[in-house]
């Protein structure tokens, strides 16, 4: 059935991120407490400096001067401690929230239908799961809490400044609207720049991931220069996106510095004139205090723009992450019944399926497989052979009809228990960059090394594994590149065997392998198909002559069925023509 992707946007991404912070409420509160403490300490130091100048420095009171210097030193130590805990806890909180979101996203993606992965670039998913989620941590470590802390600091400083000298404070406030306007313009420009950067990062990751994975094809067909030129174009777009970011930063921060410096100079001039004119409101200590106050007021305002950028980058990244998390139409439907060991009776009842709407691949299949029976499915490329296997494992949802195992619709089973009872050996075996043992057990703690060794001896692959350096602890590297295709197939057979499935599927598992590996695989096939329902999808018809039933498919339909000898003796039969044409080709070779 064609699923419609649903991506609701009723709740902002920032609110969704904050929901993950509820788990860490106490830590969140402590970050706010330290933020308040920082604002109080920041405002206290200039005030203490004013008191030191007016009460003790001008009056040459050495005892009072030393006392206040010690007081300022103690205040500085407390501010440093508060700063440490504020930064540490804010980053700690951000990383824990990122961890939770990443786990939720990975679990969510793991439950997507295969149709989603057919249409989505792997590089983009990697960008969402790794880079975008890491950017979300900046909402807390570099964005939200820093902005809250700076705003509190500015508010407390303004209050203290008004209490100390309202005239000088008004002079300072005259310049602030210019900085606020510049900050606002900068923020809007940076939002668009960050969105473009994230888009180009995803495109770059996708391109590199695909070309590195398919490097053998690139080199075999002499595509190095062509792919290099493509990479240069994508890399240039990525560079251009960052250049906008750099340009806006290069314009804004000098302007902010000029405004701050001019304001500071004007304050010094105004305070100096007031002191010389013996203005009763302005004291010498005010000038020293405001030399500290103005940078403390303007720097946070200037940095807020930069921190808004960090938070904006996190929010843009969270938009992309939650776009995936909000996709409900792509998730697989789960049943409620646990699937225990099957007898293995399969029944396809008028099953229809299409990958694309109105383009049926399976056209009303009816097929019954008895418990313990071995059947083979043959046909030309695109006949729908592998699609039947995908439907049985519920990688895709059928358009109509139903598939049952032991009389129960497979939709009623939970996905994990259903797939635990079905083992598949594919033609293109995927191995992880890990040991042979871990590739066989897939880190299932219930499958011990002893069980693996016994299973490998039972199907005749133990000697092959022990011939490798390190035996079962041999690392096959990424995608199993250290092994031949036949050796990878043997590992896949053993992986299927140790899982003790009720139903076994061999999908083109004996094609494109050497003679030695073929003999081992034939023996392994006999061992693992014994006494269990087995489906063999075969390209080489000589490998399935002993199947209980052979199903012949063409263009999504079953056109023939029977034993090898029944089909080979059928006049003008599809299987007969297919068999003899393949036999003739193999004879010529």
PDB file of N, CA and C in Angstrom, residues 329-386:
ATOM      1  N   UNK A 329       3.955   7.942   8.199  1.00  0.00           N
ATOM      2  CA  UNK A 329       3.468   7.134   7.094  1.00  0.00           C
ATOM      3  C   UNK A 329       4.505   6.164   6.565  1.00  0.00           C
ATOM      4  N   UNK A 330       5.803   6.421   6.872  1.00  0.00           N
ATOM      5  CA  UNK A 330       6.858   5.550   6.369  1.00  0.00           C
ATOM      6  C   UNK A 330       7.208   4.410   7.317  1.00  0.00           C
ATOM      7  N   UNK A 331       6.677   4.461   8.542  1.00  0.00           N
ATOM      8  CA  UNK A 331       7.011   3.409   9.496  1.00  0.00           C
ATOM      9  C   UNK A 331       6.203   2.150   9.206  1.00  0.00           C
ATOM     10  N   UNK A 332       6.810   1.015   9.510  1.00  0.00           N
ATOM     11  CA  UNK A 332       6.154  -0.257   9.252  1.00  0.00           C
ATOM     12  C   UNK A 332       5.080  -0.530  10.299  1.00  0.00           C
ATOM     13  N   UNK A 333       4.004  -1.144   9.847  1.00  0.00           N
ATOM     14  CA  UNK A 333       2.948  -1.532  10.770  1.00  0.00           C
ATOM     15  C   UNK A 333       3.389  -2.767  11.539  1.00  0.00           C
ATOM     16  N   UNK A 334       3.081  -2.771  12.818  1.00  0.00           N
ATOM     17  CA  UNK A 334       3.498  -3.888  13.659  1.00  0.00           C
ATOM     18  C   UNK A 334       2.278  -4.652  14.145  1.00  0.00           C
ATOM     19  N   UNK A 335       2.379  -5.960  14.158  1.00  0.00           N
ATOM     20  CA  UNK A 335       1.280  -6.770  14.662  1.00  0.00           C
ATOM     21  C   UNK A 335       1.345  -6.898  16.169  1.00  0.00           C
ATOM     22  N   UNK A 336       0.467  -7.733  16.717  1.00  0.00           N
ATOM     23  CA  UNK A 336       0.401  -7.901  18.167  1.00  0.00           C
ATOM     24  C   UNK A 336       0.718  -9.320  18.611  1.00  0.00           C
ATOM     25  N   UNK A 337       0.802 -10.251  17.667  1.00  0.00           N
ATOM     26  CA  UNK A 337       1.008 -11.659  18.010  1.00  0.00           C
ATOM     27  C   UNK A 337       2.482 -12.038  17.862  1.00  0.00           C
ATOM     28  N   UNK A 338       3.033 -12.631  18.896  1.00  0.00           N
ATOM     29  CA  UNK A 338       4.425 -13.088  18.829  1.00  0.00           C
ATOM     30  C   UNK A 338       4.507 -14.358  17.996  1.00  0.00           C
ATOM     31  N   UNK A 339       5.473 -14.403  17.098  1.00  0.00           N
ATOM     32  CA  UNK A 339       5.655 -15.572  16.232  1.00  0.00           C
ATOM     33  C   UNK A 339       6.690 -16.502  16.852  1.00  0.00           C
ATOM     34  N   UNK A 340       6.227 -17.677  17.285  1.00  0.00           N
ATOM     35  CA  UNK A 340       7.154 -18.674  17.808  1.00  0.00           C
ATOM     36  C   UNK A 340       7.549 -19.604  16.666  1.00  0.00           C
ATOM     37  N   UNK A 341       8.024 -20.769  16.966  1.00  0.00           N
ATOM     38  CA  UNK A 341       8.498 -21.655  15.911  1.00  0.00           C
ATOM     39  C   UNK A 341       7.345 -22.070  14.990  1.00  0.00           C
ATOM     40  N   UNK A 342       7.525 -21.818  13.689  1.00  0.00           N
ATOM     41  CA  UNK A 342       6.498 -22.145  12.702  1.00  0.00           C
ATOM     42  C   UNK A 342       6.615 -23.608  12.253  1.00  0.00           C
ATOM     43  N   UNK A 343       5.462 -24.177  11.889  1.00  0.00           N
ATOM     44  CA  UNK A 343       5.490 -25.441  11.155  1.00  0.00           C
ATOM     45  C   UNK A 343       6.016 -25.186   9.747  1.00  0.00           C
ATOM     46  N   UNK A 344       5.668 -23.989   9.208  1.00  0.00           N
ATOM     47  CA  UNK A 344       6.225 -23.585   7.922  1.00  0.00           C
ATOM     48  C   UNK A 344       5.292 -23.691   6.747  1.00  0.00           C
ATOM     49  N   UNK A 345       3.975 -23.731   6.995  1.00  0.00           N
ATOM     50  CA  UNK A 345       3.023 -23.780   5.889  1.00  0.00           C
ATOM     51  C   UNK A 345       2.750 -22.348   5.414  1.00  0.00           C
ATOM     52  N   UNK A 346       3.076 -22.069   4.147  1.00  0.00           N
ATOM     53  CA  UNK A 346       2.918 -20.726   3.584  1.00  0.00           C
ATOM     54  C   UNK A 346       1.796 -20.714   2.558  1.00  0.00           C
ATOM     55  N   UNK A 347       1.081 -19.589   2.526  1.00  0.00           N
ATOM     56  CA  UNK A 347      -0.018 -19.476   1.568  1.00  0.00           C
ATOM     57  C   UNK A 347      -0.108 -18.025   1.076  1.00  0.00           C
ATOM     58  N   UNK A 348       0.038 -17.840  -0.230  1.00  0.00           N
ATOM     59  CA  UNK A 348      -0.162 -16.539  -0.872  1.00  0.00           C
ATOM     60  C   UNK A 348      -1.530 -16.560  -1.535  1.00  0.00           C
ATOM     61  N   UNK A 349      -2.410 -15.660  -1.113  1.00  0.00           N
ATOM     62  CA  UNK A 349      -3.781 -15.662  -1.620  1.00  0.00           C
ATOM     63  C   UNK A 349      -4.053 -14.396  -2.427  1.00  0.00           C
ATOM     64  N   UNK A 350      -4.054 -14.524  -3.749  1.00  0.00           N
ATOM     65  CA  UNK A 350      -4.352 -13.414  -4.661  1.00  0.00           C
ATOM     66  C   UNK A 350      -3.579 -12.146  -4.294  1.00  0.00           C
ATOM     67  N   UNK A 351      -2.273 -12.301  -4.125  1.00  0.00           N
ATOM     68  CA  UNK A 351      -1.418 -11.194  -3.681  1.00  0.00           C
ATOM     69  C   UNK A 351      -1.072 -10.294  -4.855  1.00  0.00           C
ATOM     70  N   UNK A 352      -1.282  -8.998  -4.648  1.00  0.00           N
ATOM     71  CA  UNK A 352      -0.914  -7.986  -5.635  1.00  0.00           C
ATOM     72  C   UNK A 352      -0.023  -6.948  -4.963  1.00  0.00           C
ATOM     73  N   UNK A 353       0.964  -6.478  -5.725  1.00  0.00           N
ATOM     74  CA  UNK A 353       1.900  -5.510  -5.141  1.00  0.00           C
ATOM     75  C   UNK A 353       2.520  -4.668  -6.244  1.00  0.00           C
ATOM     76  N   UNK A 354       2.781  -3.404  -5.905  1.00  0.00           N
ATOM     77  CA  UNK A 354       3.459  -2.503  -6.839  1.00  0.00           C
ATOM     78  C   UNK A 354       4.417  -1.601  -6.065  1.00  0.00           C
ATOM     79  N   UNK A 355       5.629  -1.448  -6.577  1.00  0.00           N
ATOM     80  CA  UNK A 355       6.584  -0.511  -5.979  1.00  0.00           C
ATOM     81  C   UNK A 355       6.147   0.919  -6.272  1.00  0.00           C
ATOM     82  N   UNK A 356       5.687   1.133  -7.505  1.00  0.00           N
ATOM     83  CA  UNK A 356       5.177   2.437  -7.930  1.00  0.00           C
ATOM     84  C   UNK A 356       3.684   2.305  -8.203  1.00  0.00           C
ATOM     85  N   UNK A 357       2.962   3.352  -7.909  1.00  0.00           N
ATOM     86  CA  UNK A 357       1.511   3.315  -8.068  1.00  0.00           C
ATOM     87  C   UNK A 357       1.124   2.995  -9.521  1.00  0.00           C
ATOM     88  N   UNK A 358       0.161   2.093  -9.644  1.00  0.00           N
ATOM     89  CA  UNK A 358      -0.378   1.673 -10.946  1.00  0.00           C
ATOM     90  C   UNK A 358       0.630   0.931 -11.819  1.00  0.00           C
ATOM     91  N   UNK A 359       1.726   0.425 -11.210  1.00  0.00           N
ATOM     92  CA  UNK A 359       2.698  -0.381 -11.952  1.00  0.00           C
ATOM     93  C   UNK A 359       2.923  -1.680 -11.175  1.00  0.00           C
ATOM     94  N   UNK A 360       1.994  -2.627 -11.346  1.00  0.00           N
ATOM     95  CA  UNK A 360       2.038  -3.863 -10.568  1.00  0.00           C
ATOM     96  C   UNK A 360       3.246  -4.720 -10.932  1.00  0.00           C
ATOM     97  N   UNK A 361       3.910  -5.228  -9.882  1.00  0.00           N
ATOM     98  CA  UNK A 361       5.025  -6.145 -10.050  1.00  0.00           C
ATOM     99  C   UNK A 361       4.565  -7.576  -9.782  1.00  0.00           C
ATOM    100  N   UNK A 362       3.687  -7.752  -8.801  1.00  0.00           N
ATOM    101  CA  UNK A 362       3.078  -9.045  -8.495  1.00  0.00           C
ATOM    102  C   UNK A 362       1.594  -8.941  -8.827  1.00  0.00           C
ATOM    103  N   UNK A 363       1.119  -9.854  -9.680  1.00  0.00           N
ATOM    104  CA  UNK A 363      -0.229  -9.701 -10.242  1.00  0.00           C
ATOM    105  C   UNK A 363      -1.122 -10.888  -9.880  1.00  0.00           C
ATOM    106  N   UNK A 364      -1.632 -10.866  -8.673  1.00  0.00           N
ATOM    107  CA  UNK A 364      -2.590 -11.878  -8.265  1.00  0.00           C
ATOM    108  C   UNK A 364      -1.996 -13.256  -8.055  1.00  0.00           C
ATOM    109  N   UNK A 365      -0.895 -13.323  -7.304  1.00  0.00           N
ATOM    110  CA  UNK A 365      -0.210 -14.601  -7.062  1.00  0.00           C
ATOM    111  C   UNK A 365      -1.011 -15.470  -6.087  1.00  0.00           C
ATOM    112  N   UNK A 366      -1.180 -16.733  -6.428  1.00  0.00           N
ATOM    113  CA  UNK A 366      -1.732 -17.735  -5.514  1.00  0.00           C
ATOM    114  C   UNK A 366      -0.716 -18.868  -5.422  1.00  0.00           C
ATOM    115  N   UNK A 367      -0.245 -19.107  -4.201  1.00  0.00           N
ATOM    116  CA  UNK A 367       0.818 -20.091  -4.023  1.00  0.00           C
ATOM    117  C   UNK A 367       0.705 -20.714  -2.637  1.00  0.00           C
ATOM    118  N   UNK A 368       0.751 -22.045  -2.589  1.00  0.00           N
ATOM    119  CA  UNK A 368       0.715 -22.747  -1.308  1.00  0.00           C
ATOM    120  C   UNK A 368       1.952 -23.620  -1.180  1.00  0.00           C
ATOM    121  N   UNK A 369       2.639 -23.495  -0.035  1.00  0.00           N
ATOM    122  CA  UNK A 369       3.850 -24.257   0.236  1.00  0.00           C
ATOM    123  C   UNK A 369       3.619 -25.071   1.497  1.00  0.00           C
ATOM    124  N   UNK A 370       3.778 -26.369   1.405  1.00  0.00           N
ATOM    125  CA  UNK A 370       3.543 -27.245   2.544  1.00  0.00           C
ATOM    126  C   UNK A 370       4.722 -27.175   3.524  1.00  0.00           C
ATOM    127  N   UNK A 371       4.414 -27.524   4.775  1.00  0.00           N
ATOM    128  CA  UNK A 371       5.438 -27.521   5.810  1.00  0.00           C
ATOM    129  C   UNK A 371       6.566 -28.487   5.459  1.00  0.00           C
ATOM    130  N   UNK A 372       7.829 -27.999   5.586  1.00  0.00           N
ATOM    131  CA  UNK A 372       8.994 -28.818   5.318  1.00  0.00           C
ATOM    132  C   UNK A 372       9.328 -28.975   3.854  1.00  0.00           C
ATOM    133  N   UNK A 373       8.560 -28.372   2.995  1.00  0.00           N
ATOM    134  CA  UNK A 373       8.770 -28.515   1.554  1.00  0.00           C
ATOM    135  C   UNK A 373       9.853 -27.548   1.076  1.00  0.00           C
ATOM    136  N   UNK A 374      10.610 -27.981   0.070  1.00  0.00           N
ATOM    137  CA  UNK A 374      11.586 -27.109  -0.581  1.00  0.00           C
ATOM    138  C   UNK A 374      11.067 -26.763  -1.959  1.00  0.00           C
ATOM    139  N   UNK A 375      10.830 -25.499  -2.187  1.00  0.00           N
ATOM    140  CA  UNK A 375      10.371 -25.063  -3.505  1.00  0.00           C
ATOM    141  C   UNK A 375      11.400 -24.118  -4.105  1.00  0.00           C
ATOM    142  N   UNK A 376      11.430 -24.090  -5.400  1.00  0.00           N
ATOM    143  CA  UNK A 376      12.316 -23.179  -6.123  1.00  0.00           C
ATOM    144  C   UNK A 376      11.472 -22.244  -6.958  1.00  0.00           C
ATOM    145  N   UNK A 377      11.903 -20.988  -7.026  1.00  0.00           N
ATOM    146  CA  UNK A 377      11.221 -19.999  -7.863  1.00  0.00           C
ATOM    147  C   UNK A 377      12.197 -19.548  -8.924  1.00  0.00           C
ATOM    148  N   UNK A 378      11.812 -19.703 -10.185  1.00  0.00           N
ATOM    149  CA  UNK A 378      12.692 -19.340 -11.293  1.00  0.00           C
ATOM    150  C   UNK A 378      11.944 -18.396 -12.230  1.00  0.00           C
ATOM    151  N   UNK A 379      12.693 -17.767 -13.085  1.00  0.00           N
ATOM    152  CA  UNK A 379      12.108 -16.844 -14.051  1.00  0.00           C
ATOM    153  C   UNK A 379      13.142 -15.833 -14.492  1.00  0.00           C
ATOM    154  N   UNK A 380      12.814 -15.082 -15.497  1.00  0.00           N
ATOM    155  CA  UNK A 380      13.751 -14.086 -16.017  1.00  0.00           C
ATOM    156  C   UNK A 380      13.864 -12.907 -15.056  1.00  0.00           C
ATOM    157  N   UNK A 381      14.844 -12.078 -15.280  1.00  0.00           N
ATOM    158  CA  UNK A 381      15.038 -10.883 -14.459  1.00  0.00           C
ATOM    159  C   UNK A 381      13.798  -9.986 -14.529  1.00  0.00           C
ATOM    160  N   UNK A 382      13.327  -9.550 -13.352  1.00  0.00           N
ATOM    161  CA  UNK A 382      12.155  -8.690 -13.298  1.00  0.00           C
ATOM    162  C   UNK A 382      10.847  -9.441 -13.255  1.00  0.00           C
ATOM    163  N   UNK A 383      10.929 -10.776 -13.106  1.00  0.00           N
ATOM    164  CA  UNK A 383       9.695 -11.574 -13.079  1.00  0.00           C
ATOM    165  C   UNK A 383       8.946 -11.428 -11.763  1.00  0.00           C
ATOM    166  N   UNK A 384       9.647 -10.967 -10.695  1.00  0.00           N
ATOM    167  CA  UNK A 384       9.001 -10.790  -9.393  1.00  0.00           C
ATOM    168  C   UNK A 384       9.433 -11.791  -8.354  1.00  0.00           C
ATOM    169  N   UNK A 385      10.506 -12.540  -8.631  1.00  0.00           N
ATOM    170  CA  UNK A 385      10.957 -13.600  -7.720  1.00  0.00           C
ATOM    171  C   UNK A 385      11.359 -13.023  -6.354  1.00  0.00           C
ATOM    172  N   UNK A 386      12.295 -12.086  -6.369  1.00  0.00           N
ATOM    173  CA  UNK A 386      12.786 -11.522  -5.109  1.00  0.00           C
ATOM    174  C   UNK A 386      11.714 -10.702  -4.406  1.00  0.00           C
TER     175      UNK A 386
END
